[in-house]
Amino acid sequence: MLLLALGTWQVQRLAWKRELIARVDARVTATPIDAPGRAAWPSVTAERAEYQRVTLQGRFLTDKAALVQATTDLGAGFWLLTPLARPDGSVVWVNRGFLPPEAREPSGRGRSDPTGDVDVVGLLRITEPKGAFLRHNDPAADRWYSRDIVALTAARGLPAADTAPYFVDAARDPQQAEGTWPEGGLTVIRFPNNHLMYAITWYGMALLLVVGLVYAWRRGALGPDDDNPAR
């Protein structure tokens, strides 16, 4: 029964994973909507909003930016997270993109930080609290291994009540010159889906167990010599 239960659980997980993939695919290809405002912040969850394409306007607070260690298809480096002050006074953290180690300092990025009002299009992401595997964020030393919006907000002295509980992965600027940084649009959207294989494995083991039990029962019912014609 346990093996059958495990197989059934994997079938249920398969249905859930397929629904998740379909939902995210629809979000990332949809027309951008306005990033959630203050009134909607309590309802922003991974299930309801993560990977939704959003748009927002405001002014980057470049003096509050933070570097978060990252590993991407372009190699190891940093995410450049910068808070964006919106016209209504609220703040949304924006992951402006990837920086290689040589672009850690602004002088190595090949272009200036944007000034004045900007428009941002990107994917809504959910905060990543505490840190990465075996590596904890260290706000005092300004070492960041995950995009923990609450901790970043506190470390940069931003008002928590006015700062959105999510961040936005900015899309790549199509007009960005080659060799300049940060590089946006590197969000990895990948959901491993091995549940069908796991379900087949559990059901297969259950079948083998039944066959083995039937064989053992028949051997016991026949007796040790009943199936031996050469006795």
Short mmCIF file of C-alpha atoms in Angstrom, two decimals:
data_model
loop_
_atom_site.label_atom_id
_atom_site.label_comp_id
_atom_site.label_asym_id
_atom_site.label_seq_id
_atom_site.Cartn_x
_atom_site.Cartn_y
_atom_site.Cartn_z
CA MET A 1 0.00 0.00 0.00
CA LEU A 2 2.83 2.37 0.77
CA LEU A 3 4.33 1.93 -2.72
CA LEU A 4 0.94 2.55 -4.34
CA ALA A 5 0.45 5.63 -2.18
CA LEU A 6 3.84 6.97 -3.21
CA GLY A 7 3.03 6.37 -6.87
CA THR A 8 -0.30 8.15 -6.55
CA TRP A 9 1.36 11.06 -4.76
CA GLN A 10 3.78 11.44 -7.68
CA VAL A 11 0.86 11.44 -10.14
CA GLN A 12 -0.70 14.26 -8.13
CA ARG A 13 2.63 16.09 -8.09
CA LEU A 14 2.85 15.64 -11.86
CA ALA A 15 -0.50 17.33 -12.35
CA TRP A 16 0.54 20.16 -10.01
CA LYS A 17 3.88 20.65 -11.81
CA ARG A 18 2.26 20.73 -15.25
CA GLU A 19 -0.23 23.33 -14.03
CA LEU A 20 2.62 25.38 -12.54
CA ILE A 21 4.61 25.30 -15.78
CA ALA A 22 1.57 26.29 -17.83
CA ARG A 23 0.77 29.14 -15.43
CA VAL A 24 4.31 30.52 -15.48
CA ASP A 25 4.57 30.20 -19.28
CA ALA A 26 1.41 32.27 -19.60
CA ARG A 27 2.75 34.94 -17.23
CA VAL A 28 6.16 35.41 -18.83
CA THR A 29 4.63 35.88 -22.29
CA ALA A 30 1.73 38.09 -21.22
CA THR A 31 1.46 41.82 -21.80
CA PRO A 32 3.11 43.61 -18.85
CA ILE A 33 0.80 44.93 -16.17
CA ASP A 34 1.47 47.59 -13.56
CA ALA A 35 3.58 46.29 -10.69
CA PRO A 36 1.41 45.74 -7.59
CA GLY A 37 0.86 48.85 -5.51
CA ARG A 38 0.66 49.15 -1.75
CA ALA A 39 -2.91 47.90 -1.47
CA ALA A 40 -2.01 44.67 -3.29
CA TRP A 41 1.23 43.91 -1.41
CA PRO A 42 -0.37 41.54 1.15
CA SER A 43 -1.69 39.34 -1.68
CA VAL A 44 1.60 39.08 -3.59
CA THR A 45 2.63 35.42 -3.30
CA ALA A 46 4.59 33.03 -5.46
CA GLU A 47 1.41 31.19 -6.47
CA ARG A 48 -0.46 34.33 -7.44
CA ALA A 49 2.19 36.58 -8.94
CA GLU A 50 5.72 35.21 -9.37
CA TYR A 51 7.13 35.60 -12.91
CA GLN A 52 4.31 37.94 -13.91
CA ARG A 53 5.54 40.50 -16.43
CA VAL A 54 5.20 43.93 -14.88
CA THR A 55 6.04 47.51 -15.66
CA LEU A 56 6.89 50.32 -13.27
CA GLN A 57 8.17 53.85 -13.42
CA GLY A 58 10.29 55.86 -11.05
CA ARG A 59 13.77 57.02 -10.17
CA PHE A 60 16.64 54.73 -9.24
CA LEU A 61 18.23 55.34 -5.83
CA THR A 62 21.67 54.36 -7.09
CA ASP A 63 23.37 55.30 -3.82
CA LYS A 64 21.38 52.49 -2.12
CA ALA A 65 22.34 49.75 -4.61
CA ALA A 66 23.57 46.35 -3.42
CA LEU A 67 25.54 43.54 -5.03
CA VAL A 68 24.30 39.99 -4.57
CA GLN A 69 26.53 37.09 -5.56
CA ALA A 70 25.25 35.25 -8.61
CA THR A 71 26.06 32.40 -10.96
CA THR A 72 24.59 32.72 -14.44
CA ASP A 73 25.06 31.48 -18.00
CA LEU A 74 27.58 34.32 -18.32
CA GLY A 75 29.61 33.04 -15.38
CA ALA A 76 30.02 34.03 -11.75
CA GLY A 77 29.55 37.60 -10.60
CA PHE A 78 26.86 39.73 -9.03
CA TRP A 79 23.28 40.83 -9.39
CA LEU A 80 22.97 44.62 -9.21
CA LEU A 81 19.93 45.37 -7.05
CA THR A 82 18.81 48.98 -6.91
CA PRO A 83 15.71 50.41 -5.20
CA LEU A 84 13.39 52.39 -7.44
CA ALA A 85 11.33 55.22 -5.92
CA ARG A 86 7.90 55.35 -7.51
CA PRO A 87 5.84 58.54 -7.91
CA ASP A 88 3.51 57.53 -5.05
CA GLY A 89 6.43 57.38 -2.61
CA SER A 90 6.68 53.60 -2.52
CA VAL A 91 9.90 51.74 -3.30
CA VAL A 92 10.47 48.59 -5.35
CA TRP A 93 13.80 46.80 -5.53
CA VAL A 94 14.88 46.14 -9.11
CA ASN A 95 17.44 43.55 -10.13
CA ARG A 96 18.96 45.54 -12.97
CA GLY A 97 20.99 42.56 -14.14
CA PHE A 98 24.29 40.71 -13.99
CA LEU A 99 27.75 42.17 -13.41
CA PRO A 100 30.95 40.20 -14.01
CA PRO A 101 33.64 40.70 -11.35
CA GLU A 102 35.46 43.30 -13.46
CA ALA A 103 32.29 45.39 -13.57
CA ARG A 104 31.76 45.40 -9.84
CA GLU A 105 32.72 49.07 -9.66
CA PRO A 106 30.64 51.57 -11.69
CA SER A 107 33.75 52.65 -13.60
CA GLY A 108 34.01 49.19 -15.16
CA ARG A 109 30.47 48.96 -16.53
CA GLY A 110 30.90 50.91 -19.74
CA ARG A 111 27.90 53.13 -19.17
CA SER A 112 26.54 55.52 -16.57
CA ASP A 113 23.76 54.78 -14.15
CA PRO A 114 20.40 56.10 -15.35
CA THR A 115 19.27 59.42 -13.91
CA GLY A 116 15.82 60.91 -13.75
CA ASP A 117 12.64 59.00 -14.38
CA VAL A 118 12.94 55.55 -15.98
CA ASP A 119 10.55 52.87 -17.21
CA VAL A 120 11.29 49.29 -16.15
CA VAL A 121 9.80 46.13 -17.61
CA GLY A 122 10.60 42.80 -16.01
CA LEU A 123 9.43 39.77 -14.07
CA LEU A 124 8.05 39.97 -10.57
CA ARG A 125 10.02 37.82 -8.15
CA ILE A 126 9.49 36.80 -4.55
CA THR A 127 11.99 37.74 -1.86
CA GLU A 128 14.69 35.19 -1.02
CA PRO A 129 15.16 35.35 2.77
CA LYS A 130 18.14 34.30 4.88
CA GLY A 131 20.71 33.48 2.21
CA ALA A 132 21.89 30.65 0.01
CA PHE A 133 22.77 27.05 0.78
CA LEU A 134 25.44 27.08 3.53
CA ARG A 135 25.97 30.82 2.98
CA HIS A 136 24.09 33.31 5.09
CA ASN A 137 23.66 36.96 4.22
CA ASP A 138 25.89 39.21 6.30
CA PRO A 139 24.36 42.72 6.24
CA ALA A 140 26.99 44.12 8.59
CA ALA A 141 29.75 43.19 6.13
CA ASP A 142 27.53 43.98 3.12
CA ARG A 143 27.87 40.43 1.82
CA TRP A 144 24.76 39.14 0.10
CA TYR A 145 24.09 35.66 -1.23
CA SER A 146 20.36 35.94 -1.84
CA ARG A 147 17.93 38.68 -2.74
CA ASP A 148 16.42 39.12 0.70
CA ILE A 149 14.30 42.24 0.25
CA VAL A 150 13.52 42.70 3.94
CA ALA A 151 17.18 42.53 4.96
CA LEU A 152 18.33 44.73 2.06
CA THR A 153 15.69 47.32 2.92
CA ALA A 154 16.82 47.46 6.54
CA ALA A 155 20.52 47.55 5.61
CA ARG A 156 20.00 50.50 3.27
CA GLY A 157 17.86 52.43 5.73
CA LEU A 158 14.74 52.40 3.57
CA PRO A 159 11.29 52.61 5.20
CA ALA A 160 9.97 49.06 5.47
CA ALA A 161 6.33 50.18 5.33
CA ASP A 162 6.93 51.90 1.99
CA THR A 163 8.99 49.14 0.35
CA ALA A 164 7.36 46.40 -1.72
CA PRO A 165 7.83 42.83 -0.42
CA TYR A 166 8.91 41.66 -3.90
CA PHE A 167 11.54 42.63 -6.44
CA VAL A 168 11.61 42.83 -10.22
CA ASP A 169 14.09 41.14 -12.54
CA ALA A 170 14.56 43.74 -15.26
CA ALA A 171 14.43 42.65 -18.88
CA ARG A 172 17.41 43.29 -21.14
CA ASP A 173 17.51 46.74 -22.70
CA PRO A 174 17.34 46.10 -26.47
CA GLN A 175 19.32 49.30 -27.05
CA GLN A 176 22.13 48.33 -24.69
CA ALA A 177 25.57 48.49 -26.29
CA GLU A 178 27.57 45.27 -26.39
CA GLY A 179 30.12 44.91 -23.62
CA THR A 180 28.28 47.20 -21.21
CA TRP A 181 26.77 46.23 -17.88
CA PRO A 182 24.55 45.29 -16.11
CA GLU A 183 23.03 42.63 -18.37
CA GLY A 184 19.32 42.13 -17.72
CA GLY A 185 16.98 39.42 -18.87
CA LEU A 186 18.89 36.50 -17.35
CA THR A 187 16.12 35.09 -15.18
CA VAL A 188 16.29 31.30 -15.17
CA ILE A 189 12.86 29.69 -15.37
CA ARG A 190 13.32 25.97 -15.09
CA PHE A 191 11.12 23.51 -13.21
CA PRO A 192 12.46 19.93 -13.11
CA ASN A 193 9.60 17.55 -13.88
CA ASN A 194 10.53 13.94 -13.09
CA HIS A 195 7.27 13.01 -11.40
CA LEU A 196 6.08 10.68 -14.16
CA MET A 197 9.30 8.67 -13.94
CA TYR A 198 9.00 8.53 -10.16
CA ALA A 199 5.36 7.39 -10.39
CA ILE A 200 6.26 4.62 -12.83
CA THR A 201 9.09 3.55 -10.53
CA TRP A 202 6.85 3.33 -7.44
CA TYR A 203 4.06 1.53 -9.31
CA GLY A 204 6.60 -0.84 -10.87
CA MET A 205 8.01 -1.68 -7.46
CA ALA A 206 4.48 -2.29 -6.18
CA LEU A 207 3.82 -4.67 -9.08
CA LEU A 208 7.07 -6.54 -8.49
CA LEU A 209 6.22 -6.86 -4.82
CA VAL A 210 2.79 -8.34 -5.66
CA VAL A 211 4.36 -10.79 -8.13
CA GLY A 212 6.92 -11.81 -5.51
CA LEU A 213 4.26 -12.32 -2.84
CA VAL A 214 2.10 -14.42 -5.19
CA TYR A 215 5.09 -16.54 -6.14
CA ALA A 216 6.04 -17.05 -2.49
CA TRP A 217 2.43 -17.93 -1.61
CA ARG A 218 2.22 -20.49 -4.40
CA ARG A 219 5.51 -22.06 -3.35
CA GLY A 220 4.24 -22.30 0.20
CA ALA A 221 0.88 -23.74 -0.87
CA LEU A 222 2.45 -26.41 -3.08
CA GLY A 223 4.98 -27.46 -0.48
CA PRO A 224 8.71 -27.74 -0.97
CA ASP A 225 8.46 -30.85 -3.26
CA ASP A 226 5.03 -30.62 -4.90
CA ASP A 227 6.39 -28.82 -7.94
CA ASN A 228 9.36 -31.17 -8.34
CA PRO A 229 8.41 -33.98 -10.81
CA ALA A 230 11.74 -35.78 -10.30
CA ARG A 231 11.18 -36.72 -6.64
#
